[in-house]
Amino acid sequence: MNTVEEAYSSITRSMVAAAEAEGWRRLELHASIFDSMVSSEFVVALADIVDDTKYVKSIRDACLYLRDDLLQTTGQRIWGLTFTLHPDGKFNIEYDYEKPEDYDDSDDAISLAQAQASLAGSGIPVSFENVGTSPEQQFLADALTRLQTWSAKHTAAWGLGTEAQWNLDMNAGQLRLSFADGREVDFPVQVVGTYNTRNGSFLWGWDHPSVPEPLRRAARQVRDYGEKHAIERFTTRTIDCSEADAWEITAAAAQLDDVTGAYRGDAGGTWVYMTFEVPDSEYPKGGVVI
């Protein structure tokens, strides 16, 4: 682990993989960080957890990396963090700089074998082995982290996520976001695909009957990537997936098409997943950008 972004990606990947139910609204990781150990609690809003203990090592390594990086760059030591992940790929991280009053340096003087034995004695199966990550999973996790970072920038700069209304003009290839303050901002758009909330299926934009040819480019790039790397769900016209999977797919399209914006619009029970292009010169703080 060499960067903060890799640490974020590792936490995100472990949290999503540990969530059993589809359609979760929020994932939270509460971690207490000691010298060499991390005590963590994983919370899923409106969902259940499968055996999340197998992700202990990935989360521990990421938390310890973030602690060391912050200490090196800011001179401040963190003693905990709360990492909140939402289905749209946005995340928030809060650091705890308060040292626990009951903390004793000897608390860390326990081996991994002892910790594993202690947890096993409580009926909790634990594995501290490395979590296997396929090239596909790594690619999607990196793409999602990239999208999360850019989405946060867009939210801070011009209010992505605070819009009052959205409109997609397929013929013009434009996504319009309207804000309560009267701003209307247009972006060149690509349609990655549509997600049917009733049956949990995703129809790719590269072969979607409602998507005009010019708006299929980004989806086609994912399909081409799938053909090159033998990823079946990238090359299958309709797939079964969760909303979280749809966001990962959209993040992949944004990365492969080299754009920084992504959006999901509700079209009467069908989610339209899109990527959009933000002008390089400046963020659209007002007026209409075409």
Short mmCIF file of C-alpha atoms in Angstrom, two decimals:
data_model
loop_
_atom_site.label_atom_id
_atom_site.label_comp_id
_atom_site.label_asym_id
_atom_site.label_seq_id
_atom_site.Cartn_x
_atom_site.Cartn_y
_atom_site.Cartn_z
CA MET A 1 0.00 0.00 0.00
CA ASN A 2 1.69 3.18 -1.22
CA THR A 3 -0.94 5.94 -1.39
CA VAL A 4 -3.93 7.29 0.52
CA GLU A 5 -6.07 6.50 -2.53
CA GLU A 6 -5.02 2.85 -2.34
CA ALA A 7 -6.00 2.79 1.35
CA TYR A 8 -9.42 4.27 0.54
CA SER A 9 -9.82 1.75 -2.28
CA SER A 10 -8.94 -1.16 0.01
CA ILE A 11 -11.48 -0.08 2.64
CA THR A 12 -14.17 0.50 0.02
CA ARG A 13 -13.58 -2.86 -1.65
CA SER A 14 -13.69 -4.75 1.66
CA MET A 15 -16.85 -2.98 2.85
CA VAL A 16 -18.78 -3.60 -0.36
CA ALA A 17 -17.65 -7.24 -0.52
CA ALA A 18 -18.74 -7.81 3.09
CA ALA A 19 -22.28 -6.49 2.56
CA GLU A 20 -24.60 -9.38 1.75
CA ALA A 21 -27.82 -7.59 0.83
CA GLU A 22 -28.39 -5.62 -2.33
CA GLY A 23 -29.85 -2.14 -2.16
CA TRP A 24 -27.95 -1.05 0.95
CA ARG A 25 -28.22 2.64 1.70
CA ARG A 26 -25.12 3.20 3.78
CA LEU A 27 -22.06 1.27 4.92
CA GLU A 28 -20.10 2.46 7.94
CA LEU A 29 -16.76 1.35 9.33
CA HIS A 30 -15.89 2.47 12.87
CA ALA A 31 -12.24 1.71 13.64
CA SER A 32 -10.07 2.25 16.72
CA ILE A 33 -6.40 2.38 15.73
CA PHE A 34 -3.63 1.32 18.12
CA ASP A 35 0.09 0.77 17.54
CA SER A 36 -0.19 -2.40 15.49
CA MET A 37 -3.80 -3.45 15.87
CA VAL A 38 -7.15 -2.13 14.69
CA SER A 39 -10.45 -2.81 16.40
CA SER A 40 -13.29 -2.31 13.94
CA GLU A 41 -17.07 -2.39 13.85
CA PHE A 42 -18.87 -2.71 10.51
CA VAL A 43 -22.40 -1.33 10.18
CA VAL A 44 -24.77 -1.75 7.22
CA ALA A 45 -27.92 0.33 6.97
CA LEU A 46 -30.95 -1.79 6.01
CA ALA A 47 -28.92 -4.88 5.21
CA ASP A 48 -27.17 -7.80 6.82
CA ILE A 49 -23.53 -8.78 6.98
CA VAL A 50 -21.99 -11.95 5.74
CA ASP A 51 -18.75 -13.16 7.31
CA ASP A 52 -16.97 -9.81 7.26
CA THR A 53 -14.14 -11.06 9.46
CA LYS A 54 -12.20 -12.31 6.45
CA TYR A 55 -11.71 -8.68 5.49
CA VAL A 56 -10.04 -7.81 8.81
CA LYS A 57 -6.50 -7.73 7.41
CA SER A 58 -7.31 -5.50 4.41
CA ILE A 59 -9.13 -3.00 6.62
CA ARG A 60 -6.45 -3.14 9.31
CA ASP A 61 -3.63 -2.50 6.83
CA ALA A 62 -5.50 0.42 5.25
CA CYS A 63 -6.27 2.03 8.63
CA LEU A 64 -2.69 1.67 9.82
CA TYR A 65 -1.44 3.18 6.55
CA LEU A 66 -3.75 6.18 6.92
CA ARG A 67 -2.60 6.65 10.52
CA ASP A 68 1.09 6.60 9.52
CA ASP A 69 0.55 8.85 6.50
CA LEU A 70 -1.28 11.49 8.53
CA LEU A 71 1.37 11.37 11.24
CA GLN A 72 4.09 11.89 8.64
CA THR A 73 2.35 14.65 6.67
CA THR A 74 0.61 16.56 9.46
CA GLY A 75 2.39 15.54 12.65
CA GLN A 76 -0.94 14.49 14.17
CA ARG A 77 -1.75 10.98 15.34
CA ILE A 78 -5.22 9.55 14.77
CA TRP A 79 -6.74 7.03 17.18
CA GLY A 80 -9.76 6.10 15.12
CA LEU A 81 -11.81 6.78 12.03
CA THR A 82 -15.33 6.48 10.69
CA PHE A 83 -15.59 5.63 6.98
CA THR A 84 -19.08 6.04 5.48
CA LEU A 85 -19.80 4.74 1.97
CA HIS A 86 -22.95 5.42 -0.08
CA PRO A 87 -24.25 3.50 -3.12
CA ASP A 88 -23.51 6.44 -5.44
CA GLY A 89 -19.83 5.94 -4.75
CA LYS A 90 -19.46 8.98 -2.53
CA PHE A 91 -17.76 8.50 0.78
CA ASN A 92 -16.95 10.50 3.88
CA ILE A 93 -14.14 9.90 6.32
CA GLU A 94 -13.85 11.38 9.81
CA TYR A 95 -10.71 11.06 11.93
CA ASP A 96 -10.60 10.80 15.72
CA TYR A 97 -7.57 12.55 17.22
CA GLU A 98 -8.47 11.85 20.87
CA LYS A 99 -6.37 9.21 22.60
CA PRO A 100 -8.58 6.80 24.57
CA GLU A 101 -8.35 7.48 28.30
CA ASP A 102 -8.01 3.79 29.11
CA TYR A 103 -5.40 3.11 26.44
CA ASP A 104 -2.37 1.13 27.61
CA ASP A 105 0.65 0.56 25.38
CA SER A 106 0.60 -3.07 26.43
CA ASP A 107 -2.79 -3.41 24.72
CA ASP A 108 -0.95 -4.08 21.48
CA ALA A 109 1.31 -6.76 22.93
CA ILE A 110 -0.79 -9.60 21.53
CA SER A 111 0.07 -11.73 18.57
CA LEU A 112 -2.19 -12.37 15.63
CA ALA A 113 -2.33 -16.00 16.67
CA GLN A 114 -3.55 -15.01 20.14
CA ALA A 115 -6.15 -12.69 18.68
CA GLN A 116 -7.35 -15.38 16.30
CA ALA A 117 -7.58 -17.93 19.12
CA SER A 118 -9.48 -15.49 21.31
CA LEU A 119 -12.04 -14.73 18.62
CA ALA A 120 -12.35 -18.39 17.67
CA GLY A 121 -13.11 -19.15 21.29
CA SER A 122 -16.06 -16.78 21.02
CA GLY A 123 -17.38 -18.69 18.02
CA ILE A 124 -16.15 -16.15 15.44
CA PRO A 125 -14.17 -17.68 12.55
CA VAL A 126 -11.28 -15.39 11.63
CA SER A 127 -8.75 -15.52 8.84
CA PHE A 128 -5.83 -13.12 8.64
CA GLU A 129 -4.82 -14.30 5.21
CA ASN A 130 -4.65 -11.86 2.34
CA VAL A 131 -7.99 -11.33 0.65
CA GLY A 132 -7.75 -12.45 -2.96
CA THR A 133 -8.41 -9.71 -5.47
CA SER A 134 -8.94 -10.45 -9.14
CA PRO A 135 -7.77 -8.00 -11.82
CA GLU A 136 -11.43 -7.23 -12.52
CA GLN A 137 -12.14 -6.40 -8.87
CA GLN A 138 -9.02 -4.26 -8.64
CA PHE A 139 -9.91 -2.38 -11.82
CA LEU A 140 -13.45 -1.66 -10.59
CA ALA A 141 -12.27 -0.64 -7.12
CA ASP A 142 -9.72 1.78 -8.59
CA ALA A 143 -12.31 3.20 -10.98
CA LEU A 144 -14.80 3.69 -8.14
CA THR A 145 -12.20 5.41 -5.96
CA ARG A 146 -11.38 7.75 -8.85
CA LEU A 147 -15.05 8.56 -9.35
CA GLN A 148 -15.58 9.10 -5.62
CA THR A 149 -12.71 11.58 -5.54
CA TRP A 150 -14.01 13.55 -8.52
CA SER A 151 -17.61 13.48 -7.31
CA ALA A 152 -16.51 15.03 -4.03
CA LYS A 153 -14.68 17.76 -5.95
CA HIS A 154 -17.73 18.47 -8.11
CA THR A 155 -19.99 18.62 -5.08
CA ALA A 156 -17.71 21.14 -3.37
CA ALA A 157 -17.16 23.23 -6.51
CA TRP A 158 -20.63 23.52 -8.02
CA GLY A 159 -23.07 21.40 -6.04
CA LEU A 160 -23.31 18.00 -7.73
CA GLY A 161 -25.88 16.05 -5.77
CA THR A 162 -27.78 19.14 -4.62
CA GLU A 163 -29.67 19.66 -7.89
CA ALA A 164 -33.44 20.01 -7.69
CA GLN A 165 -34.16 18.42 -11.08
CA TRP A 166 -32.48 16.58 -13.91
CA ASN A 167 -33.34 16.15 -17.56
CA LEU A 168 -31.75 14.02 -20.26
CA ASP A 169 -32.06 15.12 -23.87
CA MET A 170 -31.12 12.01 -25.84
CA ASN A 171 -31.28 13.74 -29.20
CA ALA A 172 -28.98 16.58 -28.16
CA GLY A 173 -26.80 14.32 -26.03
CA GLN A 174 -27.09 16.66 -23.07
CA LEU A 175 -27.71 16.18 -19.36
CA ARG A 176 -29.26 19.23 -17.69
CA LEU A 177 -29.09 19.75 -13.93
CA SER A 178 -31.32 22.45 -12.48
CA PHE A 179 -30.66 24.00 -9.08
CA ALA A 180 -32.89 25.76 -6.58
CA ASP A 181 -30.95 29.00 -7.06
CA GLY A 182 -31.98 29.14 -10.73
CA ARG A 183 -28.82 27.71 -12.28
CA GLU A 184 -29.21 25.31 -15.21
CA VAL A 185 -26.09 23.45 -16.25
CA ASP A 186 -25.76 21.29 -19.36
CA PHE A 187 -23.16 18.57 -19.86
CA PRO A 188 -22.29 16.35 -22.85
CA VAL A 189 -23.48 12.93 -21.73
CA GLN A 190 -23.02 9.23 -22.40
CA VAL A 191 -25.51 6.57 -21.31
CA VAL A 192 -23.80 3.61 -19.67
CA GLY A 193 -27.03 1.67 -19.21
CA THR A 194 -30.30 1.36 -17.32
CA TYR A 195 -31.04 -0.53 -14.10
CA ASN A 196 -34.46 -2.09 -13.58
CA THR A 197 -35.20 -1.80 -9.84
CA ARG A 198 -38.04 -4.33 -10.11
CA ASN A 199 -35.94 -7.30 -11.21
CA GLY A 200 -32.37 -6.15 -10.55
CA SER A 201 -31.24 -6.26 -14.17
CA PHE A 202 -28.87 -3.90 -15.99
CA LEU A 203 -29.22 -3.29 -19.75
CA TRP A 204 -26.00 -2.00 -21.30
CA GLY A 205 -26.05 1.23 -23.28
CA TRP A 206 -23.95 -0.28 -26.05
CA ASP A 207 -26.97 -2.29 -27.23
CA HIS A 208 -29.88 -0.37 -25.70
CA PRO A 209 -32.81 0.26 -28.05
CA SER A 210 -33.50 3.67 -26.49
CA VAL A 211 -29.92 4.95 -26.60
CA PRO A 212 -28.85 6.81 -29.77
CA GLU A 213 -25.64 5.71 -31.41
CA PRO A 214 -23.54 8.76 -30.37
CA LEU A 215 -24.40 8.16 -26.69
CA ARG A 216 -23.10 4.58 -26.66
CA ARG A 217 -19.38 5.37 -26.84
CA ALA A 218 -18.54 5.05 -23.11
CA ALA A 219 -20.49 1.81 -22.73
CA ARG A 220 -18.74 0.39 -25.79
CA GLN A 221 -15.37 1.13 -24.23
CA VAL A 222 -16.34 -1.02 -21.25
CA ARG A 223 -17.53 -3.76 -23.60
CA ASP A 224 -14.22 -3.60 -25.50
CA TYR A 225 -12.33 -3.78 -22.23
CA GLY A 226 -14.41 -6.80 -21.27
CA GLU A 227 -13.65 -8.53 -24.57
CA LYS A 228 -9.94 -7.89 -24.12
CA HIS A 229 -9.87 -9.15 -20.53
CA ALA A 230 -12.56 -11.86 -20.80
CA ILE A 231 -15.02 -10.18 -18.40
CA GLU A 232 -18.36 -11.73 -19.30
CA ARG A 233 -20.65 -9.23 -17.61
CA PHE A 234 -19.09 -6.39 -19.62
CA THR A 235 -19.95 -8.17 -22.87
CA THR A 236 -23.39 -9.55 -21.99
CA ARG A 237 -26.26 -7.31 -23.11
CA THR A 238 -28.36 -7.72 -19.95
CA ILE A 239 -26.94 -8.79 -16.60
CA ASP A 240 -28.25 -9.32 -13.08
CA CYS A 241 -26.57 -7.03 -10.60
CA SER A 242 -27.04 -4.75 -7.60
CA GLU A 243 -27.21 -0.96 -7.62
CA ALA A 244 -23.70 -0.95 -6.16
CA ASP A 245 -22.53 -3.06 -9.13
CA ALA A 246 -24.17 -0.58 -11.51
CA TRP A 247 -22.19 2.24 -9.91
CA GLU A 248 -18.96 0.28 -10.32
CA ILE A 249 -19.77 -0.28 -13.99
CA THR A 250 -20.48 3.43 -14.41
CA ALA A 251 -17.20 4.30 -12.69
CA ALA A 252 -15.42 1.99 -15.14
CA ALA A 253 -17.06 3.75 -18.07
CA ALA A 254 -16.00 7.16 -16.73
CA GLN A 255 -12.42 6.00 -16.32
CA LEU A 256 -12.15 4.34 -19.73
CA ASP A 257 -13.79 7.33 -21.44
CA ASP A 258 -11.56 9.73 -19.48
CA VAL A 259 -14.34 11.87 -17.98
CA THR A 260 -14.86 12.86 -14.36
CA GLY A 261 -18.64 13.09 -14.00
CA ALA A 262 -21.25 10.40 -13.37
CA TYR A 263 -24.94 10.63 -12.61
CA ARG A 264 -27.90 8.40 -11.90
CA GLY A 265 -31.41 9.58 -12.74
CA ASP A 266 -34.71 8.00 -11.76
CA ALA A 267 -36.99 7.40 -14.74
CA GLY A 268 -40.08 5.96 -13.10
CA GLY A 269 -38.50 3.01 -11.37
CA THR A 270 -35.68 2.59 -13.86
CA TRP A 271 -32.32 4.13 -13.01
CA VAL A 272 -30.43 5.70 -15.91
CA TYR A 273 -26.68 5.56 -15.31
CA MET A 274 -24.70 8.20 -17.18
CA THR A 275 -21.26 9.72 -17.45
CA PHE A 276 -20.72 13.34 -18.35
CA GLU A 277 -17.91 15.61 -19.39
CA VAL A 278 -16.95 18.60 -17.21
CA PRO A 279 -15.11 21.45 -18.98
CA ASP A 280 -11.40 21.46 -18.15
CA SER A 281 -11.15 25.25 -17.96
CA GLU A 282 -13.43 25.85 -14.98
CA TYR A 283 -16.23 24.33 -12.97
CA PRO A 284 -19.71 25.49 -13.99
CA LYS A 285 -20.69 27.71 -11.05
CA GLY A 286 -23.46 29.45 -12.91
CA GLY A 287 -25.16 29.94 -16.27
CA VAL A 288 -25.38 27.30 -18.94
CA VAL A 289 -22.41 25.25 -20.06
CA ILE A 290 -22.66 23.61 -23.46
#
